[in-house]
CSV table of C-alpha atoms in Angstrom, one decimal:
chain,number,residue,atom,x,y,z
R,8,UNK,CA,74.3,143.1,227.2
R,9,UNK,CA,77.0,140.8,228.5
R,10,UNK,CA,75.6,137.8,225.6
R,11,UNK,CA,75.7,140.7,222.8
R,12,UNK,CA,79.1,141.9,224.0
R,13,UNK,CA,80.4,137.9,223.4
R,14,UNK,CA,78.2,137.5,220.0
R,15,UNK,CA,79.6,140.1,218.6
R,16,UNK,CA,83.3,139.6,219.8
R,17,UNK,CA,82.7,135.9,218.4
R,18,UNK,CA,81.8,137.4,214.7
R,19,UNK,CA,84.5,139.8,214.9
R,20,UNK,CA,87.5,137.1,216.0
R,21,UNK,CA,85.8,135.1,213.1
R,22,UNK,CA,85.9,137.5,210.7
R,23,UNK,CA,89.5,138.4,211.4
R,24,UNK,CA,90.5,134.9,210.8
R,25,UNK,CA,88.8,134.4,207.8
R,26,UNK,CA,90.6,137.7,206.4
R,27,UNK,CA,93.5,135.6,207.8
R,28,UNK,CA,93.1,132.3,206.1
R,29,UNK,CA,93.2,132.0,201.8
R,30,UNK,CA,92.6,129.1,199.4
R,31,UNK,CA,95.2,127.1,197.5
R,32,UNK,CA,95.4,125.0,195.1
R,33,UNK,CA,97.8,121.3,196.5
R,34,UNK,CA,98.4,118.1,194.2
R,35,UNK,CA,97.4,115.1,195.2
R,36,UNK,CA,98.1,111.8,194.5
R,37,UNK,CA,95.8,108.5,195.5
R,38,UNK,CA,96.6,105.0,195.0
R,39,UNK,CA,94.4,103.3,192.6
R,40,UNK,CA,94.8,99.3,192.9
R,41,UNK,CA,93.3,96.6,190.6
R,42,UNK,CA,91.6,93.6,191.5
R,43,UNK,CA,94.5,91.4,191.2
R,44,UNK,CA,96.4,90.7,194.4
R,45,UNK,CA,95.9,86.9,193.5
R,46,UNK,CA,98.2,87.3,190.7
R,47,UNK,CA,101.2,89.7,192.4
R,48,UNK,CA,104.9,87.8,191.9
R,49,UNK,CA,103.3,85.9,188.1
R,50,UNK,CA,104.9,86.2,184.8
R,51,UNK,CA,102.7,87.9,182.1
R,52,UNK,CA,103.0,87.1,178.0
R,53,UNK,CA,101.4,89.4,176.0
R,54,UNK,CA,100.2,87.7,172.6
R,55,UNK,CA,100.2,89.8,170.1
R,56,UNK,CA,97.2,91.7,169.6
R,57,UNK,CA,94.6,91.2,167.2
R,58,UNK,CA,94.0,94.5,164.8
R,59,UNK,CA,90.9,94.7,162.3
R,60,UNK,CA,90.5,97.0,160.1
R,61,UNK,CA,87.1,97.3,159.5
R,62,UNK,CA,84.4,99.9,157.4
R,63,UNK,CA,82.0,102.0,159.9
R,64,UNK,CA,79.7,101.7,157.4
R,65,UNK,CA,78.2,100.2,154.3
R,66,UNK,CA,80.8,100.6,151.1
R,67,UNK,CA,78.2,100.0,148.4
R,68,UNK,CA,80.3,102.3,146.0
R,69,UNK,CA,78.5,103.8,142.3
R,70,UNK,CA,80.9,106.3,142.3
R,71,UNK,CA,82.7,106.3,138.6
R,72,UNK,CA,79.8,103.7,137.5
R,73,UNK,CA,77.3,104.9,134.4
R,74,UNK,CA,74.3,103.2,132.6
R,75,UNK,CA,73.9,104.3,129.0
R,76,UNK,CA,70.4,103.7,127.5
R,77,UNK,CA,70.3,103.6,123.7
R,78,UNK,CA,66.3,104.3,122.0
R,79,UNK,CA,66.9,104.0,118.2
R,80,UNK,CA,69.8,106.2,117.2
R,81,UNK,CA,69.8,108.5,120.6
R,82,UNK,CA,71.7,107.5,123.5
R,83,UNK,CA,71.6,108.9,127.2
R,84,UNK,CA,74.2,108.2,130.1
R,85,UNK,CA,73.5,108.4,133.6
R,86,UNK,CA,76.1,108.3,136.4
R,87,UNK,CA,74.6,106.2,139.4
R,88,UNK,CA,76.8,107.6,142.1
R,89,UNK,CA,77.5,110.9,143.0
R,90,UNK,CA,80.2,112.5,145.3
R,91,UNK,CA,80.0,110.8,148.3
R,92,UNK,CA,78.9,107.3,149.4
R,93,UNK,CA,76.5,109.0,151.3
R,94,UNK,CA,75.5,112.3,153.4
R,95,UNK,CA,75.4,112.1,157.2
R,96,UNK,CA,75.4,114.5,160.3
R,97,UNK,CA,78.2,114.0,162.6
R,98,UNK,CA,77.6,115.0,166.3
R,99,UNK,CA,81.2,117.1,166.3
R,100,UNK,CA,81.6,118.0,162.8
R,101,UNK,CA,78.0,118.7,161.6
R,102,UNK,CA,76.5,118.2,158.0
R,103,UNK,CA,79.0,116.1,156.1
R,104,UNK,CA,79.9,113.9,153.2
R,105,UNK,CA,81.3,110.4,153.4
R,106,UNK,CA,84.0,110.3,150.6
R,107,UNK,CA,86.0,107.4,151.6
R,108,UNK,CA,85.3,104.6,155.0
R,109,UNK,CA,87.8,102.4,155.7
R,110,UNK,CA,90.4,104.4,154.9
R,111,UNK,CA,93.4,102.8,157.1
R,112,UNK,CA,93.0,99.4,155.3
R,113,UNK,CA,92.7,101.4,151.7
R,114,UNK,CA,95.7,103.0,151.9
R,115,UNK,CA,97.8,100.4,153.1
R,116,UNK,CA,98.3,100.4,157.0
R,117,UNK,CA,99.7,97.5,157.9
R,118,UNK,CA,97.0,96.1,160.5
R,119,UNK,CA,99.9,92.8,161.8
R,120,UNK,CA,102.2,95.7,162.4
R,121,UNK,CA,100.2,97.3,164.6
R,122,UNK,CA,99.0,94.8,166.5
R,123,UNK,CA,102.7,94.1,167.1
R,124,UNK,CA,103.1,97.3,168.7
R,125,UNK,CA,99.9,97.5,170.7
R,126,UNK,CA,101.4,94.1,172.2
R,127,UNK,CA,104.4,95.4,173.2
R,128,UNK,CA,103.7,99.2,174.4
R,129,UNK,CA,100.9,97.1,176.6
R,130,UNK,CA,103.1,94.6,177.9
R,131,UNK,CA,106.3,97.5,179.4
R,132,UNK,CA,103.2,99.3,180.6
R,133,UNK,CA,101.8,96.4,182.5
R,134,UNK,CA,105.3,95.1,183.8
R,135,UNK,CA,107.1,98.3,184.4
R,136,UNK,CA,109.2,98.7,182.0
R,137,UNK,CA,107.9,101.9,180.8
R,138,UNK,CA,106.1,104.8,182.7
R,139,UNK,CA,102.3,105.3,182.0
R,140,UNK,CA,100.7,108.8,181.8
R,141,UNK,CA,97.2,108.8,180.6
R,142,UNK,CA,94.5,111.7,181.0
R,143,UNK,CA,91.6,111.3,183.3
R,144,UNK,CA,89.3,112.7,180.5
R,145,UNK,CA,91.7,113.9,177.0
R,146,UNK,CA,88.6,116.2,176.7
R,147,UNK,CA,89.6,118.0,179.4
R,148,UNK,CA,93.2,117.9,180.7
R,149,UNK,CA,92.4,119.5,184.0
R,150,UNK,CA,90.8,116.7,185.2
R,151,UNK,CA,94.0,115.4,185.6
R,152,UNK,CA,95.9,112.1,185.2
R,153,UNK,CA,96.1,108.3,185.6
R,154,UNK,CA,100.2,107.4,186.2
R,155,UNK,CA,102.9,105.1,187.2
R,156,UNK,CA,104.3,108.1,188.8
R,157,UNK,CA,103.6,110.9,191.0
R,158,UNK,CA,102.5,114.0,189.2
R,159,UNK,CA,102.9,117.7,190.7
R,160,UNK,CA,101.2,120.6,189.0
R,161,UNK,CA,102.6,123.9,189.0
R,162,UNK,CA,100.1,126.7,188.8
R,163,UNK,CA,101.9,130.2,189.0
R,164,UNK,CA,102.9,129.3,184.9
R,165,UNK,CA,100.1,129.9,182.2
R,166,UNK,CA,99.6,127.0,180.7
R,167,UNK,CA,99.9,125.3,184.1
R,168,UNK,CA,102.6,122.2,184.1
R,169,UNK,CA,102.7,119.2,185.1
R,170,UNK,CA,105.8,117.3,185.8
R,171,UNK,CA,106.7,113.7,187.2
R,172,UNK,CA,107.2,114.4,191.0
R,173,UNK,CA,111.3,113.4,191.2
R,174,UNK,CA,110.8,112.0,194.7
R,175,UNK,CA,108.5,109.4,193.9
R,176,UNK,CA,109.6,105.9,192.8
R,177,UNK,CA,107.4,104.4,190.0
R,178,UNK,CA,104.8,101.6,191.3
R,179,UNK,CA,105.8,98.2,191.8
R,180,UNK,CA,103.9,96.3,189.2
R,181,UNK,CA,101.8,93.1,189.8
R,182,UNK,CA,102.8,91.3,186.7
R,183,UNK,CA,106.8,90.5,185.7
R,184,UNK,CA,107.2,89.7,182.0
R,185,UNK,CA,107.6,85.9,181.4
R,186,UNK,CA,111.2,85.0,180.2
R,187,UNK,CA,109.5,82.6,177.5
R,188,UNK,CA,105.8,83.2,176.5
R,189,UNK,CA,105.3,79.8,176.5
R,190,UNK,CA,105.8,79.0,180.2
R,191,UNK,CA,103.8,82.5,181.5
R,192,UNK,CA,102.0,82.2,184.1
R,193,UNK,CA,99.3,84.9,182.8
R,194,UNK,CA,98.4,85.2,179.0
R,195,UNK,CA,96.9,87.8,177.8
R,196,UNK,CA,94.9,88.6,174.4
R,197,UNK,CA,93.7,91.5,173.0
R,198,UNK,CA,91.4,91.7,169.9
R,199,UNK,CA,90.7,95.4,168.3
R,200,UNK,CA,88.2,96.4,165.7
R,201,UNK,CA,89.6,100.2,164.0
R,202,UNK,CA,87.1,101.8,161.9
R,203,UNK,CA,88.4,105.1,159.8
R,204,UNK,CA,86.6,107.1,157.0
R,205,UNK,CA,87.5,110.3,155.0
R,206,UNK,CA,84.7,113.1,155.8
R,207,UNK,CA,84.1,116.7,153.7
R,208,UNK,CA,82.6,119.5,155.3
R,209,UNK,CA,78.9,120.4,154.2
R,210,UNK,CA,78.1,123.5,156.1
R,211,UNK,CA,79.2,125.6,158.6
R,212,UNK,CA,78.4,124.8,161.9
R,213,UNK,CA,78.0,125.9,165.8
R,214,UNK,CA,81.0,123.8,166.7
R,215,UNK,CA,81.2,123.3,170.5
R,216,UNK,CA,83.8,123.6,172.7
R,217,UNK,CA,84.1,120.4,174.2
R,218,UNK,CA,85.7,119.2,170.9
R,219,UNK,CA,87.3,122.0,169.9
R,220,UNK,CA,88.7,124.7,172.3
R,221,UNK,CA,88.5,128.3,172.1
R,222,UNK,CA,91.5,129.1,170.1
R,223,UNK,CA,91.2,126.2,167.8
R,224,UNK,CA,90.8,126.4,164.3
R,225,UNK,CA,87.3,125.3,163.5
R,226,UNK,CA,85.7,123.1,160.5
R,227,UNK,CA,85.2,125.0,157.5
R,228,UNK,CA,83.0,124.5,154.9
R,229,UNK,CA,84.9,122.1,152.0
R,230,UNK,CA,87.7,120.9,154.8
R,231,UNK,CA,88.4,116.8,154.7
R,232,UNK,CA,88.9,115.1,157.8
R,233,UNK,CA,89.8,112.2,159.1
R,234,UNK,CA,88.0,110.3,161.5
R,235,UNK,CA,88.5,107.1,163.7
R,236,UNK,CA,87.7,104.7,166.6
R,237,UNK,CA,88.9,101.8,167.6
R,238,UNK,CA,87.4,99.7,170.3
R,239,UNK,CA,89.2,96.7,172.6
R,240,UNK,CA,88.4,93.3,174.1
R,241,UNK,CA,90.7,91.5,176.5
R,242,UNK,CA,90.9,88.5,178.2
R,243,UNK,CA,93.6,87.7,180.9
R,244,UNK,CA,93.9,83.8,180.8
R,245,UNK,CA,95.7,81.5,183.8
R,246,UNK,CA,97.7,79.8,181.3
R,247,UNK,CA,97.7,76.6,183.6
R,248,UNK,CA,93.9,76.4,184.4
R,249,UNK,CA,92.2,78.4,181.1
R,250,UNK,CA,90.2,80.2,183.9
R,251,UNK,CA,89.7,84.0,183.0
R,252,UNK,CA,90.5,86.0,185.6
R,253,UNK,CA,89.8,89.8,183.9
R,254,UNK,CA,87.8,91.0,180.9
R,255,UNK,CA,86.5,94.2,179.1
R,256,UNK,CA,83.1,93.1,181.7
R,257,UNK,CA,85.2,92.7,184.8
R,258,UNK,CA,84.5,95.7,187.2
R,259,UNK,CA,87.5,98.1,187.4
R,260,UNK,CA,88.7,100.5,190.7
R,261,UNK,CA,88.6,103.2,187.7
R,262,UNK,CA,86.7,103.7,184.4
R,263,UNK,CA,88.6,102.5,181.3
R,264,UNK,CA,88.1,103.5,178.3
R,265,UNK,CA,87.7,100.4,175.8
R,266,UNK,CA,86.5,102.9,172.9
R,267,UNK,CA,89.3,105.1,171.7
R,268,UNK,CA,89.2,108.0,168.4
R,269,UNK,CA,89.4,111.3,167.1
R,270,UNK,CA,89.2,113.3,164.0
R,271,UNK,CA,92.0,115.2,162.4
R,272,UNK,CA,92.1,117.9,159.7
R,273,UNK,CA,93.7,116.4,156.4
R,274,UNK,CA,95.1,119.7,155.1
R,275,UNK,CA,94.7,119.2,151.4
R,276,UNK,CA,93.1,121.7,148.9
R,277,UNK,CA,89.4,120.8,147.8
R,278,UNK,CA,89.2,119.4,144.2
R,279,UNK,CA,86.7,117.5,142.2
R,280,UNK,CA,84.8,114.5,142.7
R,281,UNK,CA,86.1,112.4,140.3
R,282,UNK,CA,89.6,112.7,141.9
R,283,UNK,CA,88.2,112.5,145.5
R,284,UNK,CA,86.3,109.5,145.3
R,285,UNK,CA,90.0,107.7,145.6
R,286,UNK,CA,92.2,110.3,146.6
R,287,UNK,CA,92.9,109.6,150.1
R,288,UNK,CA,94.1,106.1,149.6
R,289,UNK,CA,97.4,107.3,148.6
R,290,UNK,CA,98.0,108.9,151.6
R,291,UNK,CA,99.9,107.2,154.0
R,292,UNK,CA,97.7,107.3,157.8
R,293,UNK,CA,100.3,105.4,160.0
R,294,UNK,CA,101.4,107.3,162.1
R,295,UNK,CA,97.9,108.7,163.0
R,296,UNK,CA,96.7,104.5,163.5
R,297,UNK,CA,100.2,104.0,165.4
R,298,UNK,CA,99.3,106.5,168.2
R,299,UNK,CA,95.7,105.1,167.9
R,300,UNK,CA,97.0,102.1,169.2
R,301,UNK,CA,99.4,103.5,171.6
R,302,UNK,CA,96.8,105.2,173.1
R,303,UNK,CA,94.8,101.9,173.4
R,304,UNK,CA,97.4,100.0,174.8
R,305,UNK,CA,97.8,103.3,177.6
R,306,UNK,CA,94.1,102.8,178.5
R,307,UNK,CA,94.1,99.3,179.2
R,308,UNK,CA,97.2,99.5,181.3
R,309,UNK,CA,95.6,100.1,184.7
R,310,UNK,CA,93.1,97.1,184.7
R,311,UNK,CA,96.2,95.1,185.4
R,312,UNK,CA,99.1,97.5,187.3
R,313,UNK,CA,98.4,99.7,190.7
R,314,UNK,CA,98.8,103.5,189.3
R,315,UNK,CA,98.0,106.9,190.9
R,316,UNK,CA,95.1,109.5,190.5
R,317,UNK,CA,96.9,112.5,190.3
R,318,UNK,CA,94.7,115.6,190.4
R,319,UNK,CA,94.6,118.8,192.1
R,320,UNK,CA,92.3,119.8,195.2
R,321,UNK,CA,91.8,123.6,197.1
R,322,UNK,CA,93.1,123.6,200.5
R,323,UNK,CA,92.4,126.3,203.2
R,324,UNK,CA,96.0,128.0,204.4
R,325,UNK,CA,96.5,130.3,206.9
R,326,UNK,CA,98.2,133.6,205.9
């Protein structure tokens, strides 16, 4: 009677602290370091970077182009290409129709320019002279973030928030930018391959919801979109010895994301073939390939600067 008796007090003084103690949600933020502590106090040059503009796929265009065949005093045309360069099924946007690939190039972005810029946003992320916030996954923003900074998340608002913890001084970076390029320490290149093309909507599809969330506007059949990827190599170079000391290969603390892209609704009105074969290269896509390459140069940042994982974990309080 006298083990019962304690068993049962036991479950009861466990039960009464369990009604006592509650879950909540506490950022955290852990130190994420590079392999690079043989290069901490060098001067870094960024060269600028090398963009291509490039098709995704083959631009063997008939479009516009007839054959007429003449038997005696009868004549027959016939057009060799039809609306699209060809018909495809996209894995987020379903059943489309290829009207244009290539499109950045076609319409006139300036691919030096950008590689200008890609250079630069990477080398004030790598040396500290700008901060760095980049998404664990952009799929899904909970997951967190990758930073220069402490982050602090602030659930008792819907949407959440996420703010740069005031406290917290930014990381000391490894690399300081070289005065003159020519007598870095470090040199780094960067070569990246953008592919773009002009989509139409074929049919209505089950879109899912890890590209498009729930109060998105979906694809419609007869939208245009725009889609694009871009994909980086890197080399970090001792400018003294030539030996490589970090590549795309080279194993990372984190996973980085060397393949960057997305697809954007072009809101324009659906019109005929003939004019849609070309239209799109009169439309002016640089902003859209600027913050391509922005978010290019933000991805490769922490292969060669110390940043933080910022994320959120449940802790047990006591009430």
């Amino acid at each position: 009677m006298k083990t019962a008796l304690k068993i049962g007090t036991a479950l009861v003084a466990a039960a009464a602290l369990a009604s006592c103690a509650g879950m909540q949600r506490q950022s955290v933020s852990n130190l994420i370091e590079p392999p690079l502590a043989v290069a901490r106090g060098a001067t870094l040059a960024v060269e600028r970077a090398d963009v291509e503009l490039t098709s995704s796929r083959s631009e063997f265009d008939l479009r516009g182009v007839s054959v007429t065949v003449t038997a005696g005093d009868s004549a027959q045309t016939i057009e060799l290409g039809g609306r699209y360069l060809e018909t495809d099924n996209d894995f987020d946007l379903g059943e489309v129709g290829v009207l244009d690939t290539n499109i950045f190039k076609k319409s006139g972005v300036d691919a030096r320019a950008l590689g200008v810029r890609l250079a630069k946003r990477l080398q004030d992320g790598i040396t500290g002279a700008g901060d760095i916030r980049l998404p664990v996954n952009r799929a899904y923003p909970d997951a967190g973030e990758y930073a220069t900074r402490k982050i602090v998340y602030d659930y008792t608002v819907t949407p959440y928030a996420a703010s740069v913890d005031e406290g917290s001084a930014p990381l000391a970076a490894i690399f300081a930018a070289a005065p003159n390029p020519v007598t870095a320490d470090y040199r780094l290149s960067v070569s990246v391959d953008i592919r773009s093309e002009i989509l139409e909507i074929l049919a209505d599809y089950g879109y899912n919801t890890s590209s498009f969330g729930i109060m998105d506007r979906k694809p419609a059949k007869g939208d245009y979109y725009l889609t694009y990827k871009a994909y980086a190599e890197f080399s970090l170079v001792n400018a003294r010895t030539g030996e490589v000391l970090v590549d795309e290969k080279t194993k990372q603390a984190i996973p980085l994301a060397y393949v960057e892209g997305a697809f954007e609704l072009v809101p324009v009105k659906n019109k005929d073939a003939a004019a849609y074969s070309t239209f799109f290269r009169s439309y002016d896509f640089t902003a859209t390939a600027e913050a391509l390459v922005d978010r290019v140069a933000d991805n490769l940042v922490p292969a060669f600067r110390p940043v933080y994982h910022n994320t959120v974990i449940w802790v047990k309080v006591e009430e």
